[in-house]
Amino acid sequence: MAFDGLFTFALSKQLNKLLSGRITKIHQPNTLEVILHIRANGENHKLLFSIHPSYARVHLTEQAIDNPSEPPMFCMLLRKHIEGGYIQKVQTEDFERVITFEIESKNEIGDTVFRKLTIEIMGRHSNFILIDSGTEKIIDSLKHLPPSLNSYRTVLPGQLYIAPPAQNKVNPSTISDDELKAFFADEKTAKEVVEHFKGFSSTHANELLFRIKQGEPVKSFHSYLDEIISAANPTYLELNGKTYFSPTKLTHLSDEGTTFNNLSELLDRVFYARAERDRVKQQAGDLERWIQNEVNKLKLKLKKLQKDLDNASKLDKYQLYGELLMANLYNFEKGLKEVTVINYYSEDEEKITIPISERKTPIENAQSYYTKYNKAKNALVMVQEQIEKTKQEIDYFEMLTAQVEQAAPADIEEIREELAEQGYLRMRASKKKKKPTKPEPEKFISSSGIDISVGKNNKQNDYLTFKLAKKSDIWLHTKDIPGSHVVIHSSEPDETTLFEAATLSAYFSKARESSSVPVDYTEIRQVKKPNGSKPGFVIYFEQKTLFVTPDEDLVIKLKKK
């Protein structure tokens, strides 16, 4: 990651396109995010603010983010103070990770007032603060910081706003050439660069040092700084399991990487899956834990059943012991712990030793083995049925686990409803009675312009496959792997569409992190739902199989706006 002061400065320059823009709507999807809808220069924009401890950021977004049915108090306060207002200035100072939006608005009686929206992008110390420009006092903030937690500054309504403590470092845009020459006179480490200059993270420091080795230090420094500020080549790179991004190419890591038109598009790509996953965790953390507990309990139950099956499988031995004892009733007496007899049922007629109770008569010992045989015979049938049922339950909950992991926040409620309908959970009490709504599978468009739908949970899967799709449409699902139902809304899709739909199927499955994932496809008419089967479960026929590798970039590209 490299959301450092340099990146923040470059981003603030690009956000100047919002100047004179009017704030038309304000939403707060959760406790960590706020979205402003802005009309500027004849276009609509969505400006996302996040103070997530790992994904703190601000940028324009194209992603659709669901909002709660009732807006939080902080959202209502923002609407009161700045909805309908105009953005007058976007600024950041001295390469700090702080961006301030100055807004001209109207108060309740129609007088002009000025407000500041300040986002501090500082990891777990990030914050989003509304300030009265006239008094510099805090109106409110997403995160409160009382004096007991911070002796330097207090972030509470009514308190004077104090900026985070400035770092005692050199401003890279005002340093003289002589100072640069002196600093780079001897070889430097990335740590030394970070500690000397404002705004530099280790990623950008390493890139600077790499470029300096290729040329003259002063010239390399200025050209690199200009590249970052102009953000001509916003770059995203995944290397050895790590994610890197920057306003310019990171040549010290690789000459490759995905480039974007602007920094907001880059950030949308970087945080697309991560932020969505975090929103789901906020909404469904308890559900994930509950499902995992159920899986653990079922697996423990399966182990016990397997043990019972092993015991029940000894019924042939019990029957043999009983019959051999009956055949030898007069060859032993009460008081013995075991008896050795000839096994008449074996071709070799070898001798076999049978454990018996010394307190029972010969006939009682024989009857005891017959009783064990009958119990084992009945238990074998019941245990086998229970094992099959338990395996199906485990498959069902593991499928739900995969769905929760890949769900959007809007999909979670449908999963809860399904579990309630199946008798596993009680539905949460709601103040408002919701009107029944149709499930809404996620929509995509192939490169050829053909519609593709993806069910994100079992309600959506069943609705998509058996109600929404036509009998001639093409249905896809990962082979023997929990995943989504995918439908191409065409009877004769081209190869590109088929490949893209298969990629969607692999991506929205438990095999998202795998490669060469098998995906079956067939016509909808070949997909059947067995009577009494659980939601989302189907059988299908006459399928063909494709092998694809999940591709998040392709998924984003195909997503229907």
Coordinates of C-alpha atoms in Angstrom, one line a residue:
M1 CA 0.0 0.0 0.0
A2 CA 1.1 3.6 -0.6
F3 CA -1.6 6.0 0.5
D4 CA 1.0 8.4 1.8
G5 CA 1.3 12.2 1.8
L6 CA 2.5 12.2 -1.9
F7 CA -0.5 10.2 -2.9
T8 CA -2.8 12.4 -0.9
F9 CA -1.4 15.6 -2.4
A10 CA -1.9 14.2 -6.0
L11 CA -5.4 13.1 -5.2
S12 CA -6.4 16.5 -3.8
K13 CA -5.4 18.0 -7.2
Q14 CA -7.6 15.6 -9.1
L15 CA -10.5 16.3 -6.7
N16 CA -10.5 19.9 -7.8
K17 CA -12.9 18.8 -10.5
L18 CA -15.5 19.1 -7.8
L19 CA -15.0 22.8 -7.3
S20 CA -18.3 24.7 -7.4
G21 CA -20.1 21.4 -7.3
R22 CA -23.4 21.2 -5.3
I23 CA -23.9 18.5 -2.7
T24 CA -27.2 17.0 -3.6
K25 CA -27.4 13.9 -1.3
I26 CA -25.6 12.5 1.7
H27 CA -25.5 8.9 2.8
Q28 CA -23.8 6.9 5.5
P29 CA -23.6 3.2 4.7
N30 CA -22.0 2.3 8.0
T31 CA -20.1 3.7 11.0
L32 CA -16.9 4.1 9.0
E33 CA -18.1 5.5 5.6
V34 CA -19.9 8.6 4.3
I35 CA -20.8 9.3 0.6
L36 CA -21.6 12.7 -0.8
H37 CA -23.4 12.9 -4.1
I38 CA -22.2 15.9 -6.0
R39 CA -23.3 17.6 -9.2
A40 CA -20.3 19.4 -10.7
N41 CA -19.6 20.6 -14.3
G42 CA -22.7 18.9 -15.6
E43 CA -21.8 15.5 -14.2
N44 CA -22.9 13.5 -11.1
H45 CA -20.2 12.2 -8.8
K46 CA -20.1 10.1 -5.7
L47 CA -17.4 11.1 -3.2
L48 CA -16.5 8.3 -0.7
F49 CA -14.9 9.0 2.7
S50 CA -13.7 6.1 4.7
I51 CA -11.9 6.0 8.1
H52 CA -11.4 2.3 8.1
P53 CA -8.3 1.5 10.2
S54 CA -6.8 -0.5 7.2
Y55 CA -8.6 1.1 4.2
A56 CA -8.9 4.8 5.2
R57 CA -9.2 6.9 2.0
V58 CA -11.2 9.5 0.1
H59 CA -12.0 9.2 -3.6
L60 CA -14.7 9.3 -6.3
T61 CA -16.4 6.0 -6.7
E62 CA -18.5 4.2 -9.3
Q63 CA -19.4 1.4 -6.9
A64 CA -23.0 1.0 -5.7
I65 CA -23.0 0.8 -1.8
D66 CA -26.2 -0.1 0.0
N67 CA -27.5 2.3 2.7
P68 CA -29.3 1.5 5.9
S69 CA -33.1 1.9 6.0
E70 CA -32.7 4.7 8.7
P71 CA -29.8 7.2 8.4
P72 CA -27.4 7.4 11.4
M73 CA -27.3 10.6 13.5
F74 CA -24.0 11.8 12.0
C75 CA -25.5 11.5 8.5
M76 CA -28.6 13.5 9.6
L77 CA -26.2 16.2 11.0
L78 CA -24.3 16.4 7.7
R79 CA -27.5 16.8 5.8
K80 CA -28.6 19.6 8.1
H81 CA -25.3 21.5 7.7
I82 CA -24.0 20.9 4.2
E83 CA -26.7 19.3 2.0
G84 CA -27.4 21.7 -0.8
G85 CA -24.1 23.5 -0.2
Y86 CA -21.3 24.2 -2.7
I87 CA -17.7 23.1 -2.6
Q88 CA -15.4 26.1 -2.7
K89 CA -12.0 24.6 -2.1
V90 CA -10.2 21.3 -1.9
Q91 CA -6.8 21.5 -0.2
T92 CA -4.1 19.7 1.6
E93 CA -1.0 21.2 3.1
D94 CA 2.7 20.2 3.3
F95 CA 2.1 16.7 2.0
E96 CA 0.2 15.6 5.1
R97 CA -2.5 12.9 4.8
V98 CA -5.2 15.4 5.5
I99 CA -7.7 16.8 2.9
T100 CA -10.1 19.6 3.7
F101 CA -13.2 20.5 1.7
E102 CA -14.5 24.1 2.2
I103 CA -18.2 24.3 1.7
E104 CA -20.6 27.3 1.4
S105 CA -24.1 26.4 2.6
K106 CA -27.3 27.8 4.1
N107 CA -28.5 27.4 7.7
E108 CA -32.0 26.8 8.8
I109 CA -33.1 30.4 8.4
G110 CA -31.4 30.8 5.0
D111 CA -28.3 32.7 6.0
T112 CA -25.0 31.8 4.3
V113 CA -22.6 29.7 6.5
F114 CA -19.3 28.1 5.8
R115 CA -18.3 24.7 6.9
K116 CA -15.2 22.5 6.5
L117 CA -15.1 18.7 6.0
T118 CA -11.7 17.3 7.0
I119 CA -10.6 13.7 6.5
E120 CA -7.5 12.6 8.3
I121 CA -6.1 9.5 6.6
M122 CA -3.9 8.0 9.3
G123 CA -4.6 4.3 9.7
R124 CA -6.4 3.4 12.9
H125 CA -6.2 7.1 13.9
S126 CA -8.2 8.2 10.8
N127 CA -11.1 10.5 11.3
F128 CA -13.8 12.5 9.4
I129 CA -14.7 15.9 11.0
L130 CA -17.2 18.6 10.3
I131 CA -15.9 22.1 11.4
D132 CA -17.5 25.5 11.6
S133 CA -15.2 27.7 9.4
G134 CA -16.0 30.9 11.3
T135 CA -15.1 29.6 14.8
E136 CA -12.8 26.7 13.8
K137 CA -14.8 24.6 16.3
I138 CA -15.8 21.0 15.7
I139 CA -19.5 20.5 15.0
D140 CA -19.1 16.7 15.1
S141 CA -16.9 13.8 13.9
L142 CA -17.3 10.1 13.0
K143 CA -14.8 9.3 15.8
H144 CA -14.7 11.1 19.1
L145 CA -11.4 11.6 20.9
P146 CA -11.7 12.7 24.5
P147 CA -8.8 14.2 26.5
S148 CA -8.3 10.9 28.4
L149 CA -7.2 9.3 25.1
N150 CA -5.1 12.1 23.7
S151 CA -3.4 14.9 25.6
Y152 CA -2.4 16.8 22.4
R153 CA -5.9 17.4 21.1
T154 CA -9.5 16.7 21.8
V155 CA -11.9 15.8 19.0
L156 CA -15.4 16.4 20.4
P157 CA -18.3 18.7 19.4
G158 CA -17.7 22.2 20.6
Q159 CA -13.9 21.8 20.9
L160 CA -11.5 23.9 18.8
Y161 CA -10.2 21.9 15.9
I162 CA -6.5 21.3 16.2
A163 CA -4.7 19.6 13.3
P164 CA -2.7 16.4 13.9
P165 CA 0.8 17.2 15.0
A166 CA 3.0 18.1 12.0
Q167 CA 6.1 16.0 11.3
N168 CA 9.4 17.8 11.6
K169 CA 10.5 16.9 8.0
V170 CA 11.6 18.6 4.9
N171 CA 9.0 19.7 2.3
P172 CA 10.0 17.9 -0.9
S173 CA 8.5 20.7 -3.1
T174 CA 10.5 23.5 -1.5
I175 CA 13.9 22.0 -0.9
S176 CA 16.7 23.6 -2.8
D177 CA 18.9 21.8 -5.3
D178 CA 22.0 22.3 -3.1
E179 CA 20.2 20.7 -0.1
L180 CA 19.3 17.8 -2.4
K181 CA 22.8 17.3 -3.5
A182 CA 24.1 17.4 0.0
F183 CA 21.5 14.9 1.2
F184 CA 22.1 12.4 -1.6
A185 CA 25.9 12.9 -1.6
D186 CA 26.2 9.5 0.0
E187 CA 24.0 6.4 -0.6
K188 CA 20.7 6.5 1.3
T189 CA 18.3 3.9 2.5
A190 CA 14.5 4.0 2.1
K191 CA 14.2 4.5 5.8
E192 CA 16.4 7.6 5.7
V193 CA 14.4 9.1 2.8
V194 CA 11.1 8.5 4.8
E195 CA 12.5 10.1 7.9
H196 CA 13.9 13.1 6.0
F197 CA 11.1 14.1 3.6
K198 CA 7.4 14.8 4.2
G199 CA 4.9 12.6 2.4
F200 CA 7.2 9.6 1.5
S201 CA 6.2 6.0 2.3
S202 CA 8.7 3.2 2.0
T203 CA 7.3 2.2 -1.4
H204 CA 7.8 5.7 -2.9
A205 CA 11.2 6.0 -1.1
N206 CA 12.4 2.8 -2.7
E207 CA 11.2 3.9 -6.1
L208 CA 13.0 7.2 -5.8
L209 CA 16.3 5.6 -4.8
F210 CA 15.9 3.1 -7.7
R211 CA 15.5 6.0 -10.2
I212 CA 18.4 8.0 -8.6
K213 CA 20.7 5.0 -9.3
Q214 CA 19.7 5.3 -13.0
G215 CA 20.5 9.1 -13.3
E216 CA 21.6 12.3 -11.6
P217 CA 20.0 12.7 -8.0
V218 CA 18.6 16.2 -8.3
K219 CA 17.1 15.8 -11.7
S220 CA 15.7 12.3 -10.8
F221 CA 14.2 13.7 -7.6
H222 CA 12.3 16.6 -9.3
S223 CA 11.1 14.5 -12.3
Y224 CA 9.8 11.8 -9.9
L225 CA 8.0 14.3 -7.7
D226 CA 6.4 15.9 -10.8
E227 CA 5.3 12.5 -12.0
I228 CA 3.6 11.8 -8.7
I229 CA 1.9 15.1 -8.4
S230 CA 0.6 15.0 -12.0
A231 CA -0.5 11.4 -11.5
A232 CA -0.1 10.6 -15.2
N233 CA 0.1 6.8 -14.7
P234 CA -1.9 5.6 -11.7
T235 CA -0.6 2.0 -11.3
Y236 CA -1.9 -1.1 -9.5
L237 CA 0.4 -4.0 -9.0
E238 CA 0.1 -7.4 -7.2
L239 CA 3.4 -9.0 -6.4
N240 CA 4.2 -12.0 -4.2
G241 CA 0.8 -11.8 -2.6
K242 CA 1.1 -8.1 -1.8
T243 CA -0.8 -5.1 -3.3
Y244 CA 1.0 -1.9 -4.4
F245 CA -0.5 1.2 -5.9
S246 CA 0.9 4.7 -6.8
P247 CA 0.2 7.8 -8.9
T248 CA 3.0 6.6 -11.1
K249 CA 4.8 3.4 -12.2
L250 CA 6.7 1.5 -9.6
T251 CA 9.7 0.5 -11.7
H252 CA 11.7 -0.8 -8.8
L253 CA 9.1 -3.6 -8.4
S254 CA 8.1 -4.3 -12.0
D255 CA 7.8 -2.7 -15.4
E256 CA 4.3 -4.2 -15.6
G257 CA 1.1 -3.3 -13.6
T258 CA -2.4 -2.1 -14.5
T259 CA -2.7 1.6 -15.2
F260 CA -5.9 3.6 -14.7
N261 CA -7.3 6.9 -16.0
N262 CA -7.2 8.6 -12.6
L263 CA -6.5 8.0 -9.0
S264 CA -10.1 7.5 -8.1
E265 CA -10.5 4.6 -10.6
L266 CA -7.3 3.2 -9.2
L267 CA -8.6 3.3 -5.6
D268 CA -11.9 1.8 -6.7
R269 CA -9.9 -1.2 -8.1
V270 CA -7.6 -1.5 -5.1
F271 CA -10.4 -1.5 -2.5
Y272 CA -13.3 -3.0 -4.5
A273 CA -13.3 -6.5 -2.9
R274 CA -11.6 -5.6 0.4
A275 CA -14.0 -2.8 1.3
E276 CA -17.1 -4.8 0.3
R277 CA -15.9 -7.7 2.3
D278 CA -15.4 -5.5 5.3
R279 CA -18.9 -4.0 5.0
V280 CA -20.2 -7.6 5.0
K281 CA -18.2 -8.4 8.1
Q282 CA -19.7 -5.5 9.9
Q283 CA -23.2 -6.6 9.0
A284 CA -22.7 -10.4 9.2
G285 CA -19.9 -11.1 11.6
D286 CA -22.3 -12.8 14.0
L287 CA -23.8 -14.8 11.2
E288 CA -20.4 -16.0 10.0
R289 CA -19.5 -17.2 13.5
W290 CA -22.9 -18.9 13.9
I291 CA -22.5 -20.8 10.6
Q292 CA -18.9 -21.8 11.5
N293 CA -20.1 -23.1 14.9
E294 CA -22.8 -25.2 13.1
V295 CA -20.2 -26.6 10.7
N296 CA -17.9 -27.5 13.6
K297 CA -20.7 -29.2 15.6
L298 CA -21.8 -31.2 12.5
K299 CA -18.2 -32.3 11.8
L300 CA -17.9 -33.5 15.4
K301 CA -21.3 -35.3 15.1
L302 CA -20.1 -36.9 11.9
K303 CA -17.0 -38.3 13.7
K304 CA -19.2 -39.8 16.4
L305 CA -21.5 -41.3 13.8
Q306 CA -18.5 -42.8 12.0
K307 CA -17.5 -44.4 15.3
D308 CA -21.0 -45.7 15.8
L309 CA -20.9 -47.1 12.2
D310 CA -17.7 -48.9 12.9
N311 CA -19.3 -50.5 16.0
A312 CA -22.5 -51.3 14.1
S313 CA -20.5 -52.9 11.3
K314 CA -19.5 -55.7 13.7
L315 CA -23.0 -57.2 13.4
D316 CA -21.6 -60.2 11.3
K317 CA -19.2 -61.0 14.0
Y318 CA -22.0 -60.9 16.7
Q319 CA -24.1 -63.2 14.6
L320 CA -21.2 -65.6 14.1
Y321 CA -20.4 -65.7 17.8
G322 CA -24.1 -66.3 18.7
E323 CA -24.4 -69.2 16.3
L324 CA -21.1 -70.8 17.3
L325 CA -22.0 -70.6 21.0
M326 CA -25.4 -72.2 20.3
A327 CA -23.7 -75.0 18.5
N328 CA -21.4 -75.6 21.4
L329 CA -23.8 -75.1 24.4
Y330 CA -22.7 -78.4 26.0
N331 CA -19.0 -77.9 25.5
F332 CA -18.6 -75.2 28.1
E333 CA -20.1 -74.1 31.5
K334 CA -21.0 -71.0 33.4
G335 CA -18.1 -69.2 35.0
L336 CA -15.7 -69.0 32.0
K337 CA -14.5 -65.6 30.6
E338 CA -13.9 -67.0 27.1
V339 CA -14.4 -70.1 25.1
T340 CA -12.5 -71.6 22.1
V341 CA -14.5 -73.3 19.4
I342 CA -14.2 -74.5 15.8
N343 CA -15.5 -72.0 13.2
Y344 CA -17.7 -74.3 11.1
Y345 CA -18.4 -71.4 8.7
S346 CA -14.8 -71.2 7.6
E347 CA -13.3 -73.4 4.9
D348 CA -10.2 -74.0 7.1
E349 CA -12.4 -74.6 10.2
E350 CA -9.8 -72.8 12.3
K351 CA -10.4 -72.3 16.0
I352 CA -11.8 -69.0 17.3
T353 CA -11.9 -67.6 20.8
I354 CA -15.1 -65.9 21.9
P355 CA -15.3 -63.5 24.9
I356 CA -18.2 -64.5 27.2
S357 CA -19.6 -63.3 30.6
E358 CA -18.7 -65.6 33.5
R359 CA -21.9 -64.6 35.2
K360 CA -24.1 -65.9 32.3
T361 CA -25.1 -69.4 31.3
P362 CA -24.0 -70.7 27.9
I363 CA -27.4 -70.1 26.4
E364 CA -27.6 -66.5 27.9
N365 CA -24.2 -65.7 26.4
A366 CA -25.4 -66.9 23.0
Q367 CA -28.7 -64.9 23.3
S368 CA -26.6 -61.8 24.3
Y369 CA -24.7 -61.9 21.0
Y370 CA -28.0 -62.4 19.1
T371 CA -29.3 -59.3 20.9
K372 CA -26.2 -57.3 20.0
Y373 CA -26.6 -58.5 16.4
N374 CA -30.2 -57.3 16.1
K375 CA -29.3 -53.9 17.7
A376 CA -26.3 -53.5 15.4
K377 CA -28.4 -54.4 12.4
N378 CA -31.1 -51.7 13.3
A379 CA -28.4 -49.2 14.3
L380 CA -26.5 -49.7 11.0
V381 CA -29.5 -48.5 9.0
M382 CA -30.1 -45.5 11.3
V383 CA -26.5 -44.5 11.5
Q384 CA -26.0 -44.6 7.7
E385 CA -29.1 -42.4 7.3
Q386 CA -27.8 -40.0 9.9
I387 CA -24.3 -39.9 8.3
E388 CA -25.9 -39.1 4.9
K389 CA -28.1 -36.4 6.5
T390 CA -25.2 -34.9 8.4
K391 CA -23.0 -34.8 5.3
Q392 CA -25.8 -32.9 3.5
E393 CA -26.1 -30.5 6.4
I394 CA -22.3 -29.8 6.3
D395 CA -22.4 -29.3 2.5
Y396 CA -25.3 -26.9 3.0
F397 CA -23.6 -24.8 5.7
E398 CA -20.3 -24.8 3.8
M399 CA -22.2 -23.4 0.8
L400 CA -23.7 -20.7 3.1
T401 CA -20.2 -19.9 4.3
A402 CA -19.0 -19.3 0.8
Q403 CA -22.0 -17.2 0.1
V404 CA -21.5 -15.0 3.2
E405 CA -17.8 -14.6 2.3
Q406 CA -18.7 -13.3 -1.2
A407 CA -22.0 -11.5 -0.4
A408 CA -22.8 -7.9 -0.7
P409 CA -24.4 -6.3 2.4
A410 CA -27.8 -6.5 0.7
D411 CA -27.5 -10.2 0.3
I412 CA -27.0 -11.0 4.0
E413 CA -30.6 -10.3 5.0
E414 CA -31.8 -12.9 2.4
I415 CA -29.4 -15.5 3.9
R416 CA -30.8 -14.8 7.4
E417 CA -34.4 -15.1 6.0
E418 CA -33.5 -18.4 4.4
L419 CA -32.1 -19.8 7.7
A420 CA -35.2 -18.7 9.5
E421 CA -37.4 -20.3 6.9
Q422 CA -35.4 -23.5 7.3
G423 CA -35.9 -23.4 11.1
Y424 CA -32.3 -22.7 12.0
L425 CA -32.6 -19.1 13.2
R426 CA -35.2 -16.8 14.6
M427 CA -35.7 -13.7 12.5
R428 CA -34.6 -10.5 14.2
A429 CA -37.5 -8.3 15.4
S430 CA -38.0 -5.3 13.2
K431 CA -39.8 -2.1 14.0
K432 CA -41.0 -1.8 10.4
K433 CA -42.7 -4.6 8.6
K434 CA -41.0 -5.1 5.3
K435 CA -42.9 -5.7 2.1
P436 CA -42.0 -8.9 0.4
T437 CA -39.5 -8.2 -2.4
K438 CA -38.2 -10.3 -5.2
P439 CA -34.6 -11.5 -4.9
E440 CA -32.3 -9.5 -7.1
P441 CA -29.4 -11.5 -8.7
E442 CA -26.4 -9.4 -9.6
K443 CA -26.3 -8.2 -13.2
F444 CA -23.3 -8.2 -15.6
I445 CA -22.9 -7.6 -19.3
S446 CA -20.5 -9.6 -21.4
S447 CA -18.1 -8.0 -23.8
S448 CA -20.5 -9.0 -26.6
G449 CA -23.4 -7.1 -24.9
I450 CA -25.2 -10.2 -23.6
D451 CA -26.8 -10.0 -20.1
I452 CA -25.5 -12.4 -17.4
S453 CA -27.1 -12.8 -14.0
V454 CA -25.4 -14.2 -10.9
G455 CA -27.2 -15.5 -7.8
K456 CA -25.4 -14.4 -4.6
N457 CA -27.4 -16.5 -2.2
N458 CA -29.8 -19.5 -2.3
K459 CA -32.9 -17.3 -2.6
Q460 CA -31.4 -15.5 -5.6
N461 CA -30.1 -18.9 -7.0
D462 CA -33.6 -20.5 -7.0
Y463 CA -35.3 -17.4 -8.2
L464 CA -32.8 -16.9 -11.1
T465 CA -32.8 -20.5 -12.2
F466 CA -36.5 -21.5 -11.9
K467 CA -38.3 -18.2 -12.4
L468 CA -36.2 -15.5 -14.0
A469 CA -34.4 -17.5 -16.7
K470 CA -35.9 -18.9 -19.8
K471 CA -35.7 -22.7 -20.5
S472 CA -33.3 -22.0 -23.4
D473 CA -30.9 -19.8 -21.4
I474 CA -27.5 -21.2 -20.5
W475 CA -26.9 -22.2 -16.9
L476 CA -23.4 -22.4 -15.3
H477 CA -22.0 -23.7 -11.9
T478 CA -18.6 -24.8 -10.6
K479 CA -18.2 -28.5 -10.8
D480 CA -18.6 -30.2 -7.3
I481 CA -17.7 -26.8 -5.7
P482 CA -20.1 -24.6 -3.7
G483 CA -20.9 -21.5 -5.7
S484 CA -23.4 -19.3 -7.4
H485 CA -25.9 -20.1 -10.1
V486 CA -24.9 -18.1 -13.2
V487 CA -27.3 -17.6 -16.2
I488 CA -26.4 -16.3 -19.6
H489 CA -29.7 -14.8 -21.0
S490 CA -29.2 -16.2 -24.4
S491 CA -29.7 -19.7 -26.0
E492 CA -26.6 -19.4 -28.2
P493 CA -23.9 -17.2 -26.5
D494 CA -20.6 -16.7 -28.3
E495 CA -17.4 -18.2 -27.0
T496 CA -16.3 -14.9 -25.3
T497 CA -19.6 -14.6 -23.4
L498 CA -19.4 -18.3 -22.4
F499 CA -15.9 -17.8 -21.1
E500 CA -16.7 -14.6 -19.2
A501 CA -19.8 -16.2 -17.6
A502 CA -17.6 -19.2 -16.6
T503 CA -15.1 -16.8 -15.0
L504 CA -18.0 -15.2 -13.1
S505 CA -19.0 -18.6 -11.9
A506 CA -15.5 -19.5 -10.7
Y507 CA -15.1 -16.0 -9.0
F508 CA -18.4 -16.3 -7.1
S509 CA -17.5 -19.7 -5.7
K510 CA -15.4 -21.3 -3.0
A511 CA -12.7 -21.7 -5.6
R512 CA -12.2 -17.9 -6.0
E513 CA -8.5 -18.1 -5.0
S514 CA -7.8 -21.2 -7.2
S515 CA -6.8 -21.6 -10.8
S516 CA -8.1 -23.7 -13.6
V517 CA -11.5 -24.1 -12.0
P518 CA -13.9 -26.6 -13.6
V519 CA -17.3 -25.0 -14.6
D520 CA -20.2 -27.0 -15.9
Y521 CA -22.7 -25.5 -18.3
T522 CA -26.0 -26.7 -19.8
E523 CA -29.4 -25.4 -20.7
I524 CA -31.8 -24.3 -18.0
R525 CA -34.3 -27.0 -19.1
Q526 CA -31.7 -29.6 -18.0
V527 CA -31.6 -28.2 -14.4
K528 CA -33.9 -29.8 -11.9
K529 CA -34.7 -29.3 -8.2
P530 CA -35.3 -32.6 -6.3
N531 CA -38.4 -32.7 -4.1
G532 CA -37.6 -31.8 -0.5
S533 CA -34.1 -30.5 -1.3
K534 CA -32.6 -27.5 0.5
P535 CA -32.6 -24.0 -1.1
G536 CA -30.1 -23.6 -3.9
F537 CA -29.6 -27.4 -4.4
V538 CA -30.1 -28.7 -7.9
I539 CA -29.2 -31.6 -10.2
Y540 CA -28.4 -31.1 -13.9
F541 CA -27.8 -33.2 -17.0
E542 CA -26.1 -33.1 -20.4
Q543 CA -23.5 -30.6 -19.2
K544 CA -20.2 -29.6 -20.7
T545 CA -17.2 -28.4 -18.8
L546 CA -14.9 -25.4 -19.1
F547 CA -11.7 -24.7 -17.1
V548 CA -11.2 -21.0 -16.1
T549 CA -9.2 -18.9 -13.6
P550 CA -11.1 -16.3 -11.5
D551 CA -10.2 -12.8 -12.6
E552 CA -11.3 -9.9 -10.4
D553 CA -10.4 -7.3 -13.1
L554 CA -12.7 -9.0 -15.5
V555 CA -15.5 -9.1 -12.9
I556 CA -15.3 -5.4 -12.3
K557 CA -15.2 -4.7 -16.1
L558 CA -18.4 -6.8 -16.7
K559 CA -20.4 -5.4 -13.7
K560 CA -23.5 -3.7 -15.0
K561 CA -23.7 -0.1 -13.9

